[in-house]
mmCIF file of C-alpha atoms and ligand atoms in Angstrom:
data_model
loop_
_atom_site.group_PDB
_atom_site.id
_atom_site.type_symbol
_atom_site.label_atom_id
_atom_site.label_comp_id
_atom_site.label_asym_id
_atom_site.label_seq_id
_atom_site.Cartn_x
_atom_site.Cartn_y
_atom_site.Cartn_z
ATOM 1 C CA MET A 1 19.351 -50.306 122.265
ATOM 2 C CA VAL A 2 18.226 -49.778 118.719
ATOM 3 C CA GLY A 3 15.599 -48.062 116.572
ATOM 4 C CA TRP A 4 11.867 -47.729 116.794
ATOM 5 C CA HIS A 5 9.298 -50.408 116.070
ATOM 6 C CA ASP A 6 7.837 -50.047 112.586
ATOM 7 C CA PRO A 7 4.035 -50.111 113.051
ATOM 8 C CA THR A 8 3.506 -51.260 109.472
ATOM 9 C CA THR A 9 5.027 -54.627 110.330
ATOM 10 C CA LEU A 10 2.480 -55.553 113.001
ATOM 11 C CA GLY A 11 1.964 -59.287 112.935
ATOM 12 C CA THR A 12 5.355 -60.113 111.509
ATOM 13 C CA ALA A 13 7.078 -59.970 114.856
ATOM 14 C CA PRO A 14 9.817 -57.403 114.141
ATOM 15 C CA ARG A 15 12.676 -57.256 116.581
ATOM 16 C CA SER A 16 14.107 -53.888 115.694
ATOM 17 C CA HIS A 17 13.043 -51.930 118.772
ATOM 18 C CA LEU A 18 14.208 -54.401 121.313
ATOM 19 C CA LYS A 19 17.277 -54.534 123.382
ATOM 20 C CA GLU A 20 18.034 -58.085 124.386
ATOM 21 C CA GLU A 21 19.862 -58.445 127.649
ATOM 22 C CA SER A 22 21.587 -61.355 129.310
ATOM 23 C CA MET A 23 20.900 -60.129 132.836
ATOM 24 C CA PHE A 24 19.694 -63.600 133.645
ATOM 25 C CA SER A 25 20.702 -66.940 132.299
ATOM 26 C CA THR A 26 19.330 -67.890 128.875
ATOM 27 C CA THR A 27 16.871 -70.793 128.994
ATOM 28 C CA LYS A 28 15.427 -73.333 126.613
ATOM 29 C CA ALA A 29 11.769 -74.101 126.518
ATOM 30 C CA ARG A 30 11.254 -77.070 128.706
ATOM 31 C CA THR A 31 9.556 -80.226 127.574
ATOM 32 C CA ARG A 32 5.989 -80.655 128.667
ATOM 33 C CA LEU A 33 6.181 -84.381 129.160
ATOM 34 C CA THR A 34 7.316 -84.160 132.768
ATOM 35 C CA GLY A 35 4.302 -82.112 133.691
ATOM 36 C CA VAL A 36 1.582 -84.385 132.399
ATOM 37 C CA LEU A 37 0.620 -85.991 135.704
ATOM 38 C CA ALA A 38 0.629 -82.683 137.558
ATOM 39 C CA GLY A 39 -1.395 -81.139 134.754
ATOM 40 C CA VAL A 40 -4.063 -83.814 135.096
ATOM 41 C CA ALA A 41 -4.282 -83.084 138.813
ATOM 42 C CA VAL A 42 -4.635 -79.343 138.202
ATOM 43 C CA LEU A 43 -7.262 -80.009 135.551
ATOM 44 C CA ALA A 44 -9.364 -81.980 138.015
ATOM 45 C CA LEU A 45 -8.982 -79.296 140.673
ATOM 46 C CA ALA A 46 -9.851 -76.431 138.375
ATOM 47 C CA ALA A 47 -12.818 -78.292 136.904
ATOM 48 C CA CYS A 48 -14.249 -78.335 140.401
ATOM 49 C CA SER A 49 -13.529 -74.698 141.226
ATOM 50 C CA SER A 50 -13.846 -72.702 138.009
ATOM 51 C CA GLY A 51 -16.600 -70.095 138.210
ATOM 52 C CA GLY A 52 -16.804 -69.111 134.531
ATOM 53 C CA GLY A 53 -17.212 -65.562 133.226
ATOM 54 C CA SER A 54 -14.972 -63.198 131.280
ATOM 55 C CA THR A 55 -12.406 -62.461 133.973
ATOM 56 C CA ASP A 56 -11.257 -65.955 134.839
ATOM 57 C CA GLY A 57 -9.859 -67.272 131.596
ATOM 58 C CA SER A 58 -12.674 -69.718 130.996
ATOM 59 C CA SER A 59 -14.825 -67.733 128.553
ATOM 60 C CA ASN A 60 -13.216 -69.298 125.499
ATOM 61 C CA ASP A 61 -12.910 -72.792 126.866
ATOM 62 C CA ALA A 62 -13.051 -75.383 124.144
ATOM 63 C CA GLY A 63 -13.455 -78.242 126.560
ATOM 64 C CA GLY A 64 -10.223 -79.332 128.151
ATOM 65 C CA ASP A 65 -7.675 -79.982 125.428
ATOM 66 C CA GLY A 66 -6.784 -76.282 125.055
ATOM 67 C CA GLY A 67 -7.855 -76.140 121.423
ATOM 68 C CA SER A 68 -7.377 -78.122 118.265
ATOM 69 C CA GLY A 69 -5.313 -78.273 115.115
ATOM 70 C CA ASP A 70 -1.796 -76.922 114.736
ATOM 71 C CA ALA A 71 -2.495 -73.524 116.243
ATOM 72 C CA ILE A 72 -0.499 -72.547 119.300
ATOM 73 C CA VAL A 73 -2.988 -72.195 122.125
ATOM 74 C CA VAL A 74 -2.153 -69.164 124.260
ATOM 75 C CA GLY A 75 -3.891 -68.178 127.471
ATOM 76 C CA PHE A 76 -3.406 -64.447 128.071
ATOM 77 C CA SER A 77 -4.448 -62.755 131.303
ATOM 78 C CA GLN A 78 -4.607 -58.984 130.870
ATOM 79 C CA VAL A 79 -4.471 -56.528 133.787
ATOM 80 C CA GLY A 80 -7.706 -54.776 132.869
ATOM 81 C CA ALA A 81 -8.915 -51.840 130.800
ATOM 82 C CA GLU A 82 -7.747 -49.070 133.089
ATOM 83 C CA SER A 83 -6.040 -46.778 130.587
ATOM 84 C CA GLY A 84 -5.506 -45.795 126.975
ATOM 85 C CA TRP A 85 -2.181 -47.598 127.187
ATOM 86 C CA ARG A 86 -3.906 -50.808 128.218
ATOM 87 C CA ALA A 87 -6.417 -50.528 125.369
ATOM 88 C CA ALA A 88 -3.559 -50.170 122.860
ATOM 89 C CA ASN A 89 -1.701 -53.081 124.441
ATOM 90 C CA THR A 90 -4.760 -55.336 124.298
ATOM 91 C CA LYS A 91 -5.377 -54.403 120.664
ATOM 92 C CA SER A 92 -1.773 -55.167 119.759
ATOM 93 C CA ILE A 93 -1.994 -58.612 121.366
ATOM 94 C CA GLN A 94 -5.394 -59.487 119.912
ATOM 95 C CA ASP A 95 -4.433 -58.212 116.454
ATOM 96 C CA THR A 96 -1.271 -60.310 116.445
ATOM 97 C CA LEU A 97 -2.118 -63.590 118.164
ATOM 98 C CA THR A 98 -4.655 -64.458 115.456
ATOM 99 C CA ALA A 99 -5.607 -67.687 113.715
ATOM 100 C CA GLU A 100 -3.984 -66.330 110.522
ATOM 101 C CA ASN A 101 -0.716 -66.020 112.424
ATOM 102 C CA GLY A 102 -1.029 -69.552 113.830
ATOM 103 C CA PHE A 103 -2.501 -68.837 117.262
ATOM 104 C CA ASP A 104 -5.617 -69.751 119.215
ATOM 105 C CA LEU A 105 -5.841 -66.922 121.767
ATOM 106 C CA LYS A 106 -7.780 -67.285 124.990
ATOM 107 C CA PHE A 107 -7.991 -63.786 126.436
ATOM 108 C CA SER A 108 -9.236 -62.686 129.836
ATOM 109 C CA ASP A 109 -9.517 -59.288 131.531
ATOM 110 C CA ALA A 110 -8.676 -59.363 135.254
ATOM 111 C CA GLN A 111 -10.263 -55.992 136.012
ATOM 112 C CA GLN A 112 -7.117 -54.988 137.936
ATOM 113 C CA LYS A 113 -7.591 -57.791 140.474
ATOM 114 C CA GLN A 114 -4.824 -60.264 141.232
ATOM 115 C CA GLU A 115 -7.302 -62.938 142.341
ATOM 116 C CA ASN A 116 -8.915 -62.812 138.887
ATOM 117 C CA GLN A 117 -5.527 -63.282 137.225
ATOM 118 C CA ILE A 118 -4.677 -66.239 139.434
ATOM 119 C CA GLN A 119 -8.054 -67.791 138.633
ATOM 120 C CA ALA A 120 -7.491 -67.216 134.916
ATOM 121 C CA ILE A 121 -4.025 -68.785 135.018
ATOM 122 C CA ARG A 122 -5.400 -71.815 136.879
ATOM 123 C CA SER A 123 -8.095 -72.114 134.228
ATOM 124 C CA TYR A 124 -5.493 -71.998 131.455
ATOM 125 C CA ILE A 125 -3.507 -74.697 133.233
ATOM 126 C CA ALA A 126 -6.634 -76.816 133.505
ATOM 127 C CA GLN A 127 -7.346 -76.330 129.792
ATOM 128 C CA GLY A 128 -3.829 -77.474 128.943
ATOM 129 C CA VAL A 129 -2.921 -74.457 126.816
ATOM 130 C CA ASP A 130 0.478 -74.475 125.121
ATOM 131 C CA VAL A 131 1.692 -71.187 126.626
ATOM 132 C CA ILE A 132 0.471 -68.808 129.313
ATOM 133 C CA ALA A 133 1.267 -65.108 129.003
ATOM 134 C CA PHE A 134 0.233 -62.396 131.402
ATOM 135 C CA SER A 135 0.875 -58.884 132.600
ATOM 136 C CA PRO A 136 0.876 -59.096 136.407
ATOM 137 C CA VAL A 137 -1.327 -56.485 138.053
ATOM 138 C CA VAL A 138 1.027 -56.371 141.061
ATOM 139 C CA GLU A 139 4.583 -57.612 141.536
ATOM 140 C CA SER A 140 4.266 -60.021 144.445
ATOM 141 C CA GLY A 141 2.302 -63.158 145.229
ATOM 142 C CA TRP A 142 2.800 -65.194 142.059
ATOM 143 C CA ASP A 143 5.100 -68.017 143.106
ATOM 144 C CA ALA A 144 2.408 -70.587 143.948
ATOM 145 C CA VAL A 145 0.421 -70.313 140.715
ATOM 146 C CA LEU A 146 3.560 -70.064 138.577
ATOM 147 C CA GLU A 147 4.833 -73.205 140.269
ATOM 148 C CA GLU A 148 1.556 -74.898 139.308
ATOM 149 C CA ALA A 149 2.108 -73.913 135.677
ATOM 150 C CA LYS A 150 5.684 -75.186 135.865
ATOM 151 C CA GLN A 151 4.544 -78.500 137.323
ATOM 152 C CA ALA A 152 2.003 -78.774 134.485
ATOM 153 C CA GLY A 153 4.825 -78.179 132.001
ATOM 154 C CA ILE A 154 3.257 -75.004 130.603
ATOM 155 C CA PRO A 155 5.752 -72.223 129.845
ATOM 156 C CA VAL A 156 4.879 -68.742 131.130
ATOM 157 C CA ILE A 157 5.861 -65.468 129.496
ATOM 158 C CA LEU A 158 5.580 -62.155 131.339
ATOM 159 C CA THR A 159 4.612 -59.119 129.303
ATOM 160 C CA ASP A 160 4.718 -55.452 130.311
ATOM 161 C CA ARG A 161 5.099 -55.917 134.085
ATOM 162 C CA ALA A 162 7.487 -57.960 136.213
ATOM 163 C CA VAL A 163 6.979 -60.285 139.168
ATOM 164 C CA ASP A 164 9.285 -60.029 142.169
ATOM 165 C CA SER A 165 9.863 -63.778 142.512
ATOM 166 C CA GLU A 166 13.401 -64.862 143.342
ATOM 167 C CA ASP A 167 12.921 -67.997 141.224
ATOM 168 C CA ASP A 168 13.405 -66.959 137.611
ATOM 169 C CA THR A 169 12.773 -70.510 136.416
ATOM 170 C CA LEU A 170 9.058 -69.837 136.975
ATOM 171 C CA TYR A 171 8.863 -67.978 133.661
ATOM 172 C CA GLU A 172 10.620 -68.188 130.318
ATOM 173 C CA SER A 173 10.974 -64.562 129.423
ATOM 174 C CA PHE A 174 9.886 -61.076 130.447
ATOM 175 C CA ILE A 175 9.311 -58.484 127.720
ATOM 176 C CA GLY A 176 8.524 -54.906 128.661
ATOM 177 C CA SER A 177 9.811 -51.401 129.243
ATOM 178 C CA ASP A 178 12.351 -50.300 131.827
ATOM 179 C CA PHE A 179 10.027 -48.446 134.216
ATOM 180 C CA VAL A 180 12.853 -47.144 136.421
ATOM 181 C CA LEU A 181 14.413 -45.548 133.357
ATOM 182 C CA GLU A 182 11.058 -43.975 132.468
ATOM 183 C CA GLY A 183 10.872 -42.397 135.934
ATOM 184 C CA GLU A 184 14.452 -41.197 135.606
ATOM 185 C CA MET A 185 13.709 -39.594 132.234
ATOM 186 C CA ALA A 186 10.757 -37.753 133.764
ATOM 187 C CA GLY A 187 12.820 -36.657 136.773
ATOM 188 C CA GLU A 188 15.752 -35.489 134.668
ATOM 189 C CA TRP A 189 13.478 -33.341 132.507
ATOM 190 C CA VAL A 190 11.857 -31.788 135.581
ATOM 191 C CA SER A 191 15.198 -31.179 137.226
ATOM 192 C CA GLU A 192 16.714 -29.541 134.146
ATOM 193 C CA ASN A 193 13.710 -27.637 132.791
ATOM 194 C CA VAL A 194 11.481 -26.694 135.723
ATOM 195 C CA ALA A 195 13.438 -27.028 138.961
ATOM 196 C CA THR A 196 15.870 -24.244 138.153
ATOM 197 C CA GLU A 197 14.106 -22.594 141.092
ATOM 198 C CA PRO A 198 12.351 -24.259 144.077
ATOM 199 C CA ILE A 199 9.238 -26.254 143.091
ATOM 200 C CA ASN A 200 6.626 -28.283 144.961
ATOM 201 C CA VAL A 201 5.742 -31.552 143.243
ATOM 202 C CA VAL A 202 2.704 -33.780 143.783
ATOM 203 C CA GLU A 203 2.871 -37.348 142.526
ATOM 204 C CA LEU A 204 -0.008 -39.440 141.174
ATOM 205 C CA GLN A 205 1.176 -42.998 141.621
ATOM 206 C CA GLY A 206 -0.017 -45.985 139.630
ATOM 207 C CA THR A 207 -1.639 -49.044 141.175
ATOM 208 C CA THR A 208 -0.139 -49.791 144.586
ATOM 209 C CA GLY A 209 2.259 -52.722 144.339
ATOM 210 C CA ALA A 210 2.424 -52.652 140.518
ATOM 211 C CA ALA A 211 5.875 -52.697 138.951
ATOM 212 C CA PRO A 212 5.404 -49.463 136.973
ATOM 213 C CA ALA A 213 4.203 -47.614 140.089
ATOM 214 C CA ILE A 214 7.111 -48.829 142.201
ATOM 215 C CA ASP A 215 9.746 -48.287 139.510
ATOM 216 C CA ARG A 216 8.548 -44.932 138.148
ATOM 217 C CA LYS A 217 8.519 -43.563 141.693
ATOM 218 C CA THR A 218 12.029 -44.858 142.320
ATOM 219 C CA GLY A 219 13.369 -43.522 139.027
ATOM 220 C CA PHE A 220 11.896 -40.046 139.519
ATOM 221 C CA GLU A 221 13.196 -39.808 143.088
ATOM 222 C CA ASP A 222 16.660 -40.975 142.028
ATOM 223 C CA ALA A 223 16.837 -38.420 139.235
ATOM 224 C CA THR A 224 15.729 -35.484 141.387
ATOM 225 C CA LYS A 225 17.269 -36.285 144.778
ATOM 226 C CA ASP A 226 20.400 -34.227 144.177
ATOM 227 C CA ASN A 227 18.439 -31.161 143.090
ATOM 228 C CA PRO A 228 17.564 -29.207 146.272
ATOM 229 C CA ASN A 229 14.912 -27.281 144.305
ATOM 230 C CA VAL A 230 12.659 -30.361 144.024
ATOM 231 C CA THR A 231 10.321 -31.093 146.953
ATOM 232 C CA ILE A 232 7.715 -33.854 146.616
ATOM 233 C CA ILE A 233 5.016 -32.527 148.952
ATOM 234 C CA ASP A 234 2.400 -35.250 148.398
ATOM 235 C CA SER A 235 2.159 -38.640 146.719
ATOM 236 C CA GLN A 236 -0.903 -40.893 146.418
ATOM 237 C CA THR A 237 -2.197 -43.615 144.157
ATOM 238 C CA GLY A 238 -4.658 -42.846 141.366
ATOM 239 C CA ASN A 239 -4.668 -46.507 140.271
ATOM 240 C CA PHE A 240 -3.671 -45.604 136.679
ATOM 241 C CA THR A 241 -7.228 -44.377 135.894
ATOM 242 C CA ARG A 242 -8.448 -40.984 134.723
ATOM 243 C CA ALA A 243 -11.293 -40.880 137.275
ATOM 244 C CA GLU A 244 -9.071 -41.635 140.254
ATOM 245 C CA GLY A 245 -6.381 -39.271 138.988
ATOM 246 C CA LYS A 246 -8.972 -36.498 138.985
ATOM 247 C CA THR A 247 -10.249 -37.343 142.467
ATOM 248 C CA VAL A 248 -6.776 -37.506 143.994
ATOM 249 C CA MET A 249 -5.773 -34.248 142.290
ATOM 250 C CA GLU A 250 -8.872 -32.551 143.714
ATOM 251 C CA GLY A 251 -7.660 -33.641 147.159
ATOM 252 C CA PHE A 252 -4.146 -32.346 146.463
ATOM 253 C CA LEU A 253 -5.558 -28.964 145.407
ATOM 254 C CA GLN A 254 -7.623 -28.732 148.585
ATOM 255 C CA ALA A 255 -4.679 -29.685 150.784
ATOM 256 C CA HIS A 256 -2.016 -27.524 149.099
ATOM 257 C CA ASP A 257 -2.185 -24.051 147.587
ATOM 258 C CA ASP A 258 1.422 -24.115 146.422
ATOM 259 C CA ILE A 259 1.622 -26.954 143.852
ATOM 260 C CA ASP A 260 3.994 -26.220 140.957
ATOM 261 C CA LEU A 261 4.099 -29.568 139.174
ATOM 262 C CA VAL A 262 2.217 -32.864 138.893
ATOM 263 C CA TYR A 263 4.189 -36.019 138.155
ATOM 264 C CA ALA A 264 1.651 -38.647 137.036
ATOM 265 C CA HIS A 265 2.719 -42.253 136.462
ATOM 266 C CA ASN A 266 0.523 -42.393 133.353
ATOM 267 C CA ASP A 267 -1.274 -40.144 130.877
ATOM 268 C CA ASP A 268 -4.752 -41.048 132.076
ATOM 269 C CA MET A 269 -4.116 -39.842 135.638
ATOM 270 C CA GLY A 270 -2.510 -36.701 134.184
ATOM 271 C CA LEU A 271 -5.627 -36.131 132.078
ATOM 272 C CA GLY A 272 -7.762 -36.531 135.202
ATOM 273 C CA ALA A 273 -5.504 -34.004 136.962
ATOM 274 C CA ILE A 274 -6.058 -31.546 134.092
ATOM 275 C CA GLU A 275 -9.813 -31.722 134.700
ATOM 276 C CA ALA A 276 -9.326 -31.057 138.422
ATOM 277 C CA ILE A 277 -6.927 -28.167 137.800
ATOM 278 C CA GLU A 278 -9.264 -26.521 135.293
ATOM 279 C CA ALA A 279 -12.228 -26.986 137.647
ATOM 280 C CA ALA A 280 -10.200 -25.160 140.299
ATOM 281 C CA GLY A 281 -9.821 -22.187 137.947
ATOM 282 C CA LEU A 282 -6.158 -22.810 137.198
ATOM 283 C CA VAL A 283 -4.397 -23.347 133.875
ATOM 284 C CA PRO A 284 -2.787 -26.794 133.431
ATOM 285 C CA GLY A 285 0.644 -26.623 131.826
ATOM 286 C CA GLU A 286 1.122 -23.047 133.045
ATOM 287 C CA ASP A 287 -0.073 -22.475 136.633
ATOM 288 C CA ILE A 288 0.649 -26.127 137.374
ATOM 289 C CA LYS A 289 2.991 -28.023 135.093
ATOM 290 C CA ILE A 290 2.316 -31.694 134.306
ATOM 291 C CA VAL A 291 4.675 -34.545 133.428
ATOM 292 C CA THR A 292 3.323 -37.997 132.592
ATOM 293 C CA VAL A 293 4.311 -41.412 131.231
ATOM 294 C CA ASP A 294 2.822 -43.373 128.275
ATOM 295 C CA ALA A 295 2.445 -41.013 125.257
ATOM 296 C CA VAL A 296 -0.909 -42.409 124.143
ATOM 297 C CA LYS A 297 -2.945 -40.271 121.746
ATOM 298 C CA ASP A 298 -5.034 -38.410 124.356
ATOM 299 C CA GLY A 299 -1.910 -37.596 126.344
ATOM 300 C CA MET A 300 -0.041 -36.488 123.240
ATOM 301 C CA GLN A 301 -2.963 -34.258 122.230
ATOM 302 C CA ALA A 302 -2.930 -32.598 125.676
ATOM 303 C CA LEU A 303 0.837 -32.177 125.336
ATOM 304 C CA ALA A 304 0.434 -30.592 121.900
ATOM 305 C CA ASP A 305 -2.300 -28.346 123.362
ATOM 306 C CA GLY A 306 0.073 -27.122 126.081
ATOM 307 C CA LYS A 307 -1.825 -28.723 128.981
ATOM 308 C CA ILE A 308 0.903 -31.293 129.648
ATOM 309 C CA ASN A 309 4.554 -30.227 129.584
ATOM 310 C CA PHE A 310 6.495 -33.451 128.973
ATOM 311 C CA ILE A 311 5.701 -37.126 128.380
ATOM 312 C CA VAL A 312 7.942 -40.168 128.653
ATOM 313 C CA GLU A 313 6.809 -42.888 126.309
ATOM 314 C CA CYS A 314 5.898 -46.446 127.313
ATOM 315 C CA ASN A 315 5.455 -48.588 124.210
ATOM 316 C CA PRO A 316 2.307 -50.769 124.412
ATOM 317 C CA LEU A 317 2.741 -52.547 121.057
ATOM 318 C CA LEU A 318 4.040 -55.781 122.531
ATOM 319 C CA GLY A 319 1.951 -58.200 120.439
ATOM 320 C CA PRO A 320 4.415 -58.889 117.595
ATOM 321 C CA ASP A 321 7.340 -59.505 119.914
ATOM 322 C CA LEU A 322 5.237 -61.648 122.219
ATOM 323 C CA ALA A 323 4.210 -63.738 119.203
ATOM 324 C CA ASP A 324 7.848 -64.157 118.258
ATOM 325 C CA ILE A 325 8.849 -65.274 121.756
ATOM 326 C CA ILE A 326 5.934 -67.717 122.003
ATOM 327 C CA LYS A 327 6.861 -69.356 118.702
ATOM 328 C CA LYS A 328 10.470 -69.733 119.812
ATOM 329 C CA VAL A 329 9.476 -71.201 123.181
ATOM 330 C CA VAL A 330 7.120 -73.709 121.576
ATOM 331 C CA ALA A 331 9.823 -74.656 119.048
ATOM 332 C CA GLY A 332 12.290 -75.229 121.877
ATOM 333 C CA GLU A 333 14.514 -72.388 120.755
ATOM 334 C CA GLU A 334 16.490 -70.159 123.074
ATOM 335 C CA VAL A 335 14.822 -66.998 124.334
ATOM 336 C CA GLU A 336 16.276 -64.137 126.317
ATOM 337 C CA LYS A 337 15.167 -63.967 129.929
ATOM 338 C CA ARG A 338 14.730 -60.204 129.835
ATOM 339 C CA ILE A 339 13.834 -58.190 126.738
ATOM 340 C CA VAL A 340 13.722 -54.428 127.259
ATOM 341 C CA VAL A 341 11.515 -52.288 125.034
ATOM 342 C CA LYS A 342 12.971 -48.942 124.032
ATOM 343 C CA ASP A 343 11.045 -45.818 124.991
ATOM 344 C CA GLU A 344 11.340 -42.232 123.806
ATOM 345 C CA SER A 345 10.129 -38.930 125.255
ATOM 346 C CA PHE A 346 8.230 -35.939 123.909
ATOM 347 C CA THR A 347 8.236 -32.202 124.467
ATOM 348 C CA GLN A 348 5.261 -30.089 123.383
ATOM 349 C CA GLU A 349 6.921 -29.281 120.047
ATOM 350 C CA GLN A 350 7.763 -32.932 119.416
ATOM 351 C CA ALA A 351 4.173 -33.946 120.193
ATOM 352 C CA ILE A 352 2.809 -31.555 117.561
ATOM 353 C CA GLU A 353 5.152 -33.143 115.034
ATOM 354 C CA ALA A 354 4.448 -36.749 116.057
ATOM 355 C CA LEU A 355 0.663 -36.613 116.474
ATOM 356 C CA PRO A 356 -0.440 -36.901 112.824
ATOM 357 C CA THR A 357 1.242 -40.292 112.439
ATOM 358 C CA ARG A 358 0.863 -41.508 116.000
ATOM 359 C CA GLU A 359 -0.503 -45.045 115.973
ATOM 360 C CA TYR A 360 -1.895 -45.301 119.496
HETATM 361 O O1 LIG B 1 2.135 -51.348 132.938
HETATM 362 C C1 LIG B 1 2.030 -50.280 132.070
HETATM 363 C C2 LIG B 1 1.153 -49.227 132.672
HETATM 364 O O2 LIG B 1 -0.115 -49.771 132.930
HETATM 365 C C3 LIG B 1 0.869 -48.035 131.800
HETATM 366 O O3 LIG B 1 1.843 -47.054 131.883
HETATM 367 C C4 LIG B 1 -0.409 -47.569 132.392
HETATM 368 O O4 LIG B 1 -1.099 -46.631 131.607
HETATM 369 C C5 LIG B 1 -1.110 -48.862 132.505
HETATM 370 O O5 LIG B 1 -2.197 -48.848 133.309
#
């Protein structure tokens, strides 16, 4: 694991903040020739079923050949626009996969719905793009559509979130953070800094079935299970959004009058919790402590203001590294099956120091 990504090199695909692992076998980009017949079949099918619109991958359709010229045509299916993290991630991808950098990006927003992502991927297959990349809204249920992409000879790259498929030949590479480690970092900080006496914790989970929700829960529980002072008294999903984080926190406050700490799987839900805590006449960061994941600007500002107590970072700037992987795959070069992005963490003092130069 090495140093931090230099934001000034956006677009030049730096590798410095990545840890490359050989957890899985290394693969070579496969030739697309074997998939031509299957691709034609998928094209015909999708042409009959595509509904159009901005969520299904068809909004930028150029008419079936996936684009023109030497540009690498990439179909990217994004989870949605649920959080500040997601906005920064989308910007990083759109700022990097540009025509100037040799790409023709077809981007779609799935509005946090798996069916929209599957429709978008099928549309990209039908268009015959060179590469499909996506951040899966949930972990399970991808094998069929990924098999269709494989049969069409179109390589798939996972960004940010994992799929739970047992067949790792269905994608070329997965680049993203270690969400279990993020949960562990949060749990260790709570255990060492707050749970020196008995505390009641409520947990705001991310989207049900999403890799970061599953893994951040696991990591936090693992890191706190041996501390008898930590009791998780309630845990519900806030779907990674500020509005739902607020609503769920309001419910927690009505159900429990003894909450000491909120563990939120992202900043946005923590920011929603702050609103609920203040509306209840309590002081966030003091009466009820808050620990979150992401370290986007709004979260960092709340941390610097003393309303959040600790944040574990999740780096959203995946565009340059995704561009690098795509170019290697298209060139038939070797790519690592799993690329782990390094994350840091911030105390209130560290947030004050970091904020002036914080990029996202
Ligand atoms: O998958 C990354 C997570 O998705 C971020 O932590 C969260 O803010 C986003 O919704």
